[in-house]
Amino acid sequence: MTSTPFPADKPNRPERRGRRGAGGITLRDVAKLAGVAPITASRALNKPDAVSPEVLRKVREAVERTGYVPNMLAGGLASSKSRLVAAVVPTIAGPVFQETVQSLTEALAEHGYQLMLGQSGYQNSREDALLETIIGRRPDGVVLTGIMRSADGRRRLLASGIPVVETWDLTPTPIDMLVGFSHEQIGAAVAEFLQGKGRRRVGSIHGNDERAVRRHRAFSESARRLGICAQDQDMAPHAVVAAPTTLGSGRTALRELLERHPDTDAVFCSSDVLALGVLTEAQAIGIKVPQQLAVIGFGDFTYARDLHPALTTVRIDGTGIGRKAAQFIIERAGGRPVADPIHDIGFTIIERDSA
Amino acid sequence: MTSTPFPADKPNRPERRGRRGAGGITLRDVAKLAGVAPITASRALNKPDAVSPEVLRKVREAVERTGYVPNMLAGGLASSKSRLVAAVVPTIAGPVFQETVQSLTEALAEHGYQLMLGQSGYQNSREDALLETIIGRRPDGVVLTGIMRSADGRRRLLASGIPVVETWDLTPTPIDMLVGFSHEQIGAAVAEFLQGKGRRRVGSIHGNDERAVRRHRAFSESARRLGICAQDQDMAPHAVVAAPTTLGSGRTALRELLERHPDTDAVFCSSDVLALGVLTEAQAIGIKVPQQLAVIGFGDFTYARDLHPALTTVRIDGTGIGRKAAQFIIERAGGRPVADPIHDIGFTIIERDSA
DNA sequence: CTGAAAGCGCTAACAT
DNA sequence: ATGTTAGCGCTTTCAG
C-alpha cells in the first residue's frame, strides 16, 4: 500500500448539508474512486463473481486505499438481513453454557454472522424485556438456551418471524427449532447406572433450577422403582441447593444429606461443581470415594477428568448443540426449510473413578 | 388490551411496490393508527417529555395494539447511534473474564445498550478479522479484554473513532480508555507476601499467555531480590503450561517442578484452576498444604474459598472492571469527555488457608 | 455485466 | 408541541 492515502481530497458529493451521519467513508467514496457506480462497488464486494475482474480489482484497490468498512446497519436495513444472531443464556457465569456459546460464536463467525449476547438471569422476569431489545435488532436468528416458557414470549417470538432455536431441553412443542436432550432420560439412566454398580441407597443433590429438578424427579422415580433408595418418603433422599450451585453448597448439602440418611452409598449431583463440593467434603470428613460413597456429576466440566478421584459424570455435547443450532439458523437464513427441526443430541455417562 | 386487534385492515400506504422490507409493522403504521405524524410517534417513544400527554397515550395505545417493535437497525442508521457495544474476549470458556462480561452486559442493558460478543482466540490472528466485522456494526463502543497489541488493529480502531476501553491490563499508551491493573505489581506483591509467611524456596507455575508470563517475571525478580528462591538460574524455579490452563496441567506441572526443585516450599499459580490442580496433586502424592507447600492462586474463582484447604489467591474485581468500562462508554456516548480515562482497579491478596 | 431509480424504517434539521 | 423534508448508507428492482 504505497499509493497516495485517500482523503487527499474528498470531492464534490451532494454537499453534505446537515451534519448527519458519522462522516466516515462510504461505498460511494469507494465507487467514485474506482470509477464505477455504487451498486457496482456493492456487487464487487458481495458477489465478486458478478463483476468483471477489472472492476473487481479497481474496487478492491479503492477499498484498500480508503480503509472502507461496510456499514452493516445500512446493509441490514436495505436487505433485511442483519447477519446477527441473538443468544439468550440465563447467565454466562458457570461453565454450563460456555461450550455452546463458544461453538455457536465460532460456527456463526465462519459464515459471517455475529453473536449478540443476552443474559436472562435465572428468573424469567428479564427475559421479556430482553426479547424486546432483541427483536428490535432484527436478528436473523435467536438461540435460546433452555426453552421459552413464557407464553407471551413465545407469542412475540413467533410473531416476529425470526428463526428460533431452543436448546438444552426437549419439548414436544418447540416454538420453531430445537436442539436438546431429555432431562428425564438422564435421571433414569443414572439410576440404572448406579443400580448396575451395586448401589442400594442412592440419593441426589441438586440446584433448584427447573431442569435440574426434572433430572432429579426422573432419577428419584427410577430409583424407587428399582428399589435402590429409601422407600419411606415419596422421593429418594435428596438435598436442594440454590442455583447457581457452588462448591460450597455441595459441601453443605452432602453433610445435610448424610445427617438425614447416613447409609447413603451414592449421590447424583446436578452439576460437576456440586460434585466437586461433595468430593471435597467427603475427603474432609474422611469418607472414601467411591468405596463408601459413589459420586456422579453432570456436565463433564474440564476439570472432571483430573479430579482425585476422577469424576464420573454425565456429558452433554455442548459444542455439538452450538454447532447444530448455528447450522439450523444458517440453513433457514438461506431460505431452505429445515428438514428435521427437532434434534435430540443425547448424552453420555462418562465412567471414571468416583462411581 | 380488549380493543380490536390491529392488522384488521392495513390501509393505503404508498402501495408497497416491490416485496422489499420484512413487511412488519413500522412506525408509520403506529403513527397512522394514533393519528399523528411518524416523527411525533418517534418522539413519543424516545422523548416522552417532548409530546403532549394526549399524544403519548394514543401512541402508546397504538404500540400496544400493533405489537410494534422499533427497528434499531433503521434507528441506528438514522441517528448514528447503534446502542451496541462490542466486547472482545480471548475465549469465553474459562472463568477469568466471566465476571467482567456479565457485569458489562448488565450495566449496559440498564442503559439500553446491548453487547455483541467476539472471541479472538488466544492467537491474535483472528483479532483483525474480528475488528472488521465489529467496526462494520458501528458500535457505540468496544471493550477489549486485554490490550490491543497489533499496531494495525490499534490504527483501525483509532481511525474508526469508536470509543475503546482496554481492560485487564495497564499500559501507559492505551488506544483510548483503560480499566486495568498491573501484572507486575501483583507478581512483586505475591513474592513479598510469601516472604512474609516465612517461605524461602518459592517457585511458580504459569500458563504461557502473555499476562501470566508478566506476573511470573515480576514475581521471579522480586523473589530473587528478596533471596527466597534458588539463585542458580536466572529465574525463580517455574513450570510453564499451555494456555488455557487446566486442573490436569496443574497436576503435571507440580510434579515437574518438584522433580527439579524438591525443596520448593511455595508455589504461585497463574490461575486458580492451576492451583486446584496443585492442591489435587499435592493431596494425591501426600504433600501437606500449607505445612510443606504453600499455594497461592490467581483469580479468586468461586470455588476458591470452599476448597480444602481454602485457597489463598489474588483477587481481581472483574465485576468492577465491567462496570467501569460500561460507565466509560456510556459517558462517552453521552458526549461527555471522560475525565480520567485510565483507571487502575488494583488487586487484593485474599489470605485463606493454603498459604 | 453495469447502472439509475427507489426505497429499507427511522430521525436530525428546520419550520410552524 | 407538532409537522415537513431530506436524508443515514446500503441494496433491490428494473433497464439497458
XYZ file of C-alpha atoms in Angstrom, chain B residues 97-323:
227
model
C -13.426 -12.829 32.022
C -16.838 -14.059 33.020
C -17.442 -11.593 35.787
C -16.410 -8.781 33.522
C -18.602 -9.863 30.642
C -21.506 -10.437 32.960
C -21.353 -7.092 34.702
C -20.692 -5.386 31.407
C -23.802 -6.923 29.917
C -25.854 -5.903 32.899
C -24.559 -2.386 33.226
C -25.052 -1.804 29.524
C -28.528 -3.305 29.489
C -29.557 -0.883 32.211
C -28.808 1.935 29.840
C -30.415 0.375 26.813
C -27.206 -0.911 25.275
C -26.544 -4.404 24.122
C -23.457 -6.497 23.985
C -22.008 -8.096 20.922
C -19.543 -10.803 21.745
C -16.460 -11.637 19.772
C -13.870 -14.249 20.579
C -10.384 -13.536 19.421
C -8.870 -16.831 20.438
C -5.560 -16.779 22.228
C -3.728 -16.258 18.978
C -4.081 -12.746 17.663
C -4.753 -13.946 14.170
C -8.480 -13.684 14.408
C -8.404 -10.350 16.177
C -8.006 -8.434 12.960
C -10.789 -10.196 11.096
C -12.944 -9.664 14.122
C -12.200 -5.990 14.126
C -13.506 -5.660 10.626
C -16.882 -7.136 11.426
C -17.064 -5.212 14.661
C -16.406 -1.845 13.098
C -18.915 -2.737 10.409
C -21.648 -2.740 13.012
C -20.793 0.793 14.042
C -20.961 0.022 17.755
C -21.021 2.866 20.224
C -18.075 1.340 21.990
C -15.615 -1.516 22.022
C -14.355 -3.241 25.123
C -11.176 -5.200 24.731
C -10.284 -7.707 27.402
C -6.583 -7.346 27.332
C -4.888 -4.605 25.456
C -4.645 -4.483 21.717
C -1.150 -5.253 20.641
C -1.445 -5.343 16.876
C -0.386 -1.966 15.566
C -2.710 -2.321 12.628
C -5.583 -3.092 14.938
C -4.849 -0.041 17.028
C -4.752 2.116 13.952
C -8.031 0.880 12.581
C -9.782 1.209 15.885
C -8.461 4.706 16.291
C -9.452 5.619 12.752
C -12.951 4.329 13.309
C -13.494 6.898 16.004
C -15.286 4.366 18.183
C -14.696 4.722 21.922
C -12.432 1.909 23.063
C -11.845 0.559 26.539
C -8.943 -1.769 27.057
C -9.086 -3.860 30.215
C -7.293 -6.364 32.405
C -4.009 -4.677 31.936
C -2.261 -1.395 32.426
C -0.329 0.323 29.712
C 0.915 3.863 29.569
C -0.276 4.125 25.984
C -3.846 2.925 25.679
C -5.700 3.439 22.435
C -8.331 5.388 24.243
C -9.582 4.427 27.705
C -8.340 1.803 30.093
C -9.541 -0.135 33.125
C -6.932 -2.466 34.439
C -4.289 -3.351 36.925
C -0.593 -4.050 36.971
C 0.517 -7.607 36.477
C 3.965 -6.540 37.557
C 2.726 -5.210 40.875
C 0.932 -8.462 41.510
C 3.990 -10.606 40.917
C 6.013 -8.466 43.258
C 3.303 -8.375 45.921
C 2.944 -12.140 45.925
C 6.675 -12.618 46.376
C 6.647 -10.259 49.316
C 3.612 -11.934 50.756
C 5.297 -15.337 50.665
C 8.440 -13.919 52.181
C 6.323 -12.522 54.997
C 4.938 -16.007 55.540
C 8.430 -17.299 56.040
C 8.758 -19.137 52.738
C 12.309 -19.410 51.453
C 12.185 -21.628 48.349
C 9.401 -20.285 46.175
C 8.516 -21.229 42.632
C 5.792 -20.573 40.125
C 3.591 -22.401 37.691
C 2.039 -20.394 34.930
C 0.273 -20.574 31.619
C 2.081 -19.328 28.549
C -0.193 -16.399 27.916
C 1.362 -13.014 27.931
C -0.151 -11.602 31.085
C 0.618 -14.679 33.150
C 4.188 -14.538 31.945
C 4.498 -10.942 33.051
C 3.196 -11.749 36.511
C 5.695 -14.543 36.703
C 8.597 -12.356 35.616
C 7.872 -9.763 38.257
C 7.385 -12.483 40.848
C 10.632 -14.066 39.863
C 12.594 -10.845 40.007
C 11.265 -9.921 43.411
C 11.867 -13.401 44.736
C 15.481 -13.285 43.656
C 15.935 -9.840 45.079
C 14.416 -10.998 48.360
C 16.545 -14.119 48.311
C 13.645 -16.502 48.685
C 14.365 -18.751 45.755
C 17.106 -20.779 44.182
C 19.705 -18.417 42.798
C 21.496 -20.755 40.457
C 19.317 -19.885 37.489
C 18.363 -16.510 36.112
C 14.760 -17.066 37.096
C 12.973 -18.497 40.071
C 12.054 -22.174 39.632
C 8.991 -22.453 37.457
C 6.970 -24.644 35.146
C 5.118 -23.380 32.131
C 1.932 -24.946 30.843
C -0.119 -24.292 27.748
C -2.990 -21.836 27.915
C -5.792 -22.307 28.646
C -4.724 -23.827 31.919
C -6.474 -26.857 33.344
C -6.574 -28.777 36.561
C -4.664 -31.536 34.837
C -1.866 -29.299 33.676
C -1.552 -28.024 37.238
C -1.063 -31.547 38.498
C 1.554 -32.330 35.913
C 3.348 -29.057 36.432
C 3.648 -29.567 40.170
C 5.240 -32.968 39.676
C 7.621 -31.450 37.171
C 8.528 -28.571 39.439
C 9.139 -30.785 42.454
C 11.266 -33.128 40.438
C 13.620 -30.332 39.546
C 13.305 -28.468 42.848
C 12.236 -30.879 45.567
C 12.779 -28.299 48.276
C 10.167 -25.873 46.925
C 8.019 -24.634 49.805
C 5.631 -22.309 47.969
C 4.064 -22.054 44.506
C 2.445 -19.096 42.830
C -0.026 -20.326 40.243
C -1.142 -18.137 37.380
C -4.737 -19.232 37.839
C -6.953 -20.824 40.438
C -7.563 -23.721 38.088
C -3.859 -24.442 38.133
C -3.853 -24.030 41.897
C -6.678 -26.515 42.195
C -4.553 -28.917 40.193
C -1.627 -28.333 42.505
C -3.816 -28.931 45.532
C -5.181 -32.102 43.999
C -1.762 -33.426 43.096
C -0.311 -32.500 46.477
C -3.045 -34.466 48.146
C -2.545 -37.380 45.784
C 1.177 -37.639 46.486
C 0.898 -36.886 50.169
C 2.275 -33.390 50.427
C 0.693 -31.317 53.168
C -0.663 -27.905 52.227
C 0.195 -25.425 53.626
C 2.643 -27.081 56.038
C 5.037 -28.413 53.407
C 3.881 -26.365 50.489
C 2.149 -23.008 50.357
C -0.121 -22.494 47.353
C -1.387 -19.187 46.060
C -3.602 -18.810 43.055
C -4.912 -16.061 40.854
C -8.466 -15.102 40.070
C -10.431 -15.957 43.212
C -12.786 -18.176 41.263
C -15.996 -19.009 43.041
C -14.781 -22.302 44.365
C -11.528 -20.957 45.833
C -12.969 -20.242 49.271
C -14.571 -23.659 49.527
C -11.576 -25.770 48.694
C -9.856 -27.889 51.264
C -7.684 -26.192 52.294
C -9.304 -22.899 51.305
C -7.225 -21.287 48.607
C -5.205 -18.151 49.159
C -5.380 -16.186 45.957
C -5.119 -12.860 44.189
C -8.489 -11.304 43.600
C -9.277 -9.001 40.701
C -12.555 -7.170 40.799
C -13.802 -8.369 37.425
C -17.241 -7.001 38.121
C -15.765 -3.621 38.862
C -13.866 -3.708 35.599
C -17.006 -4.421 33.628
C -18.966 -1.747 35.416
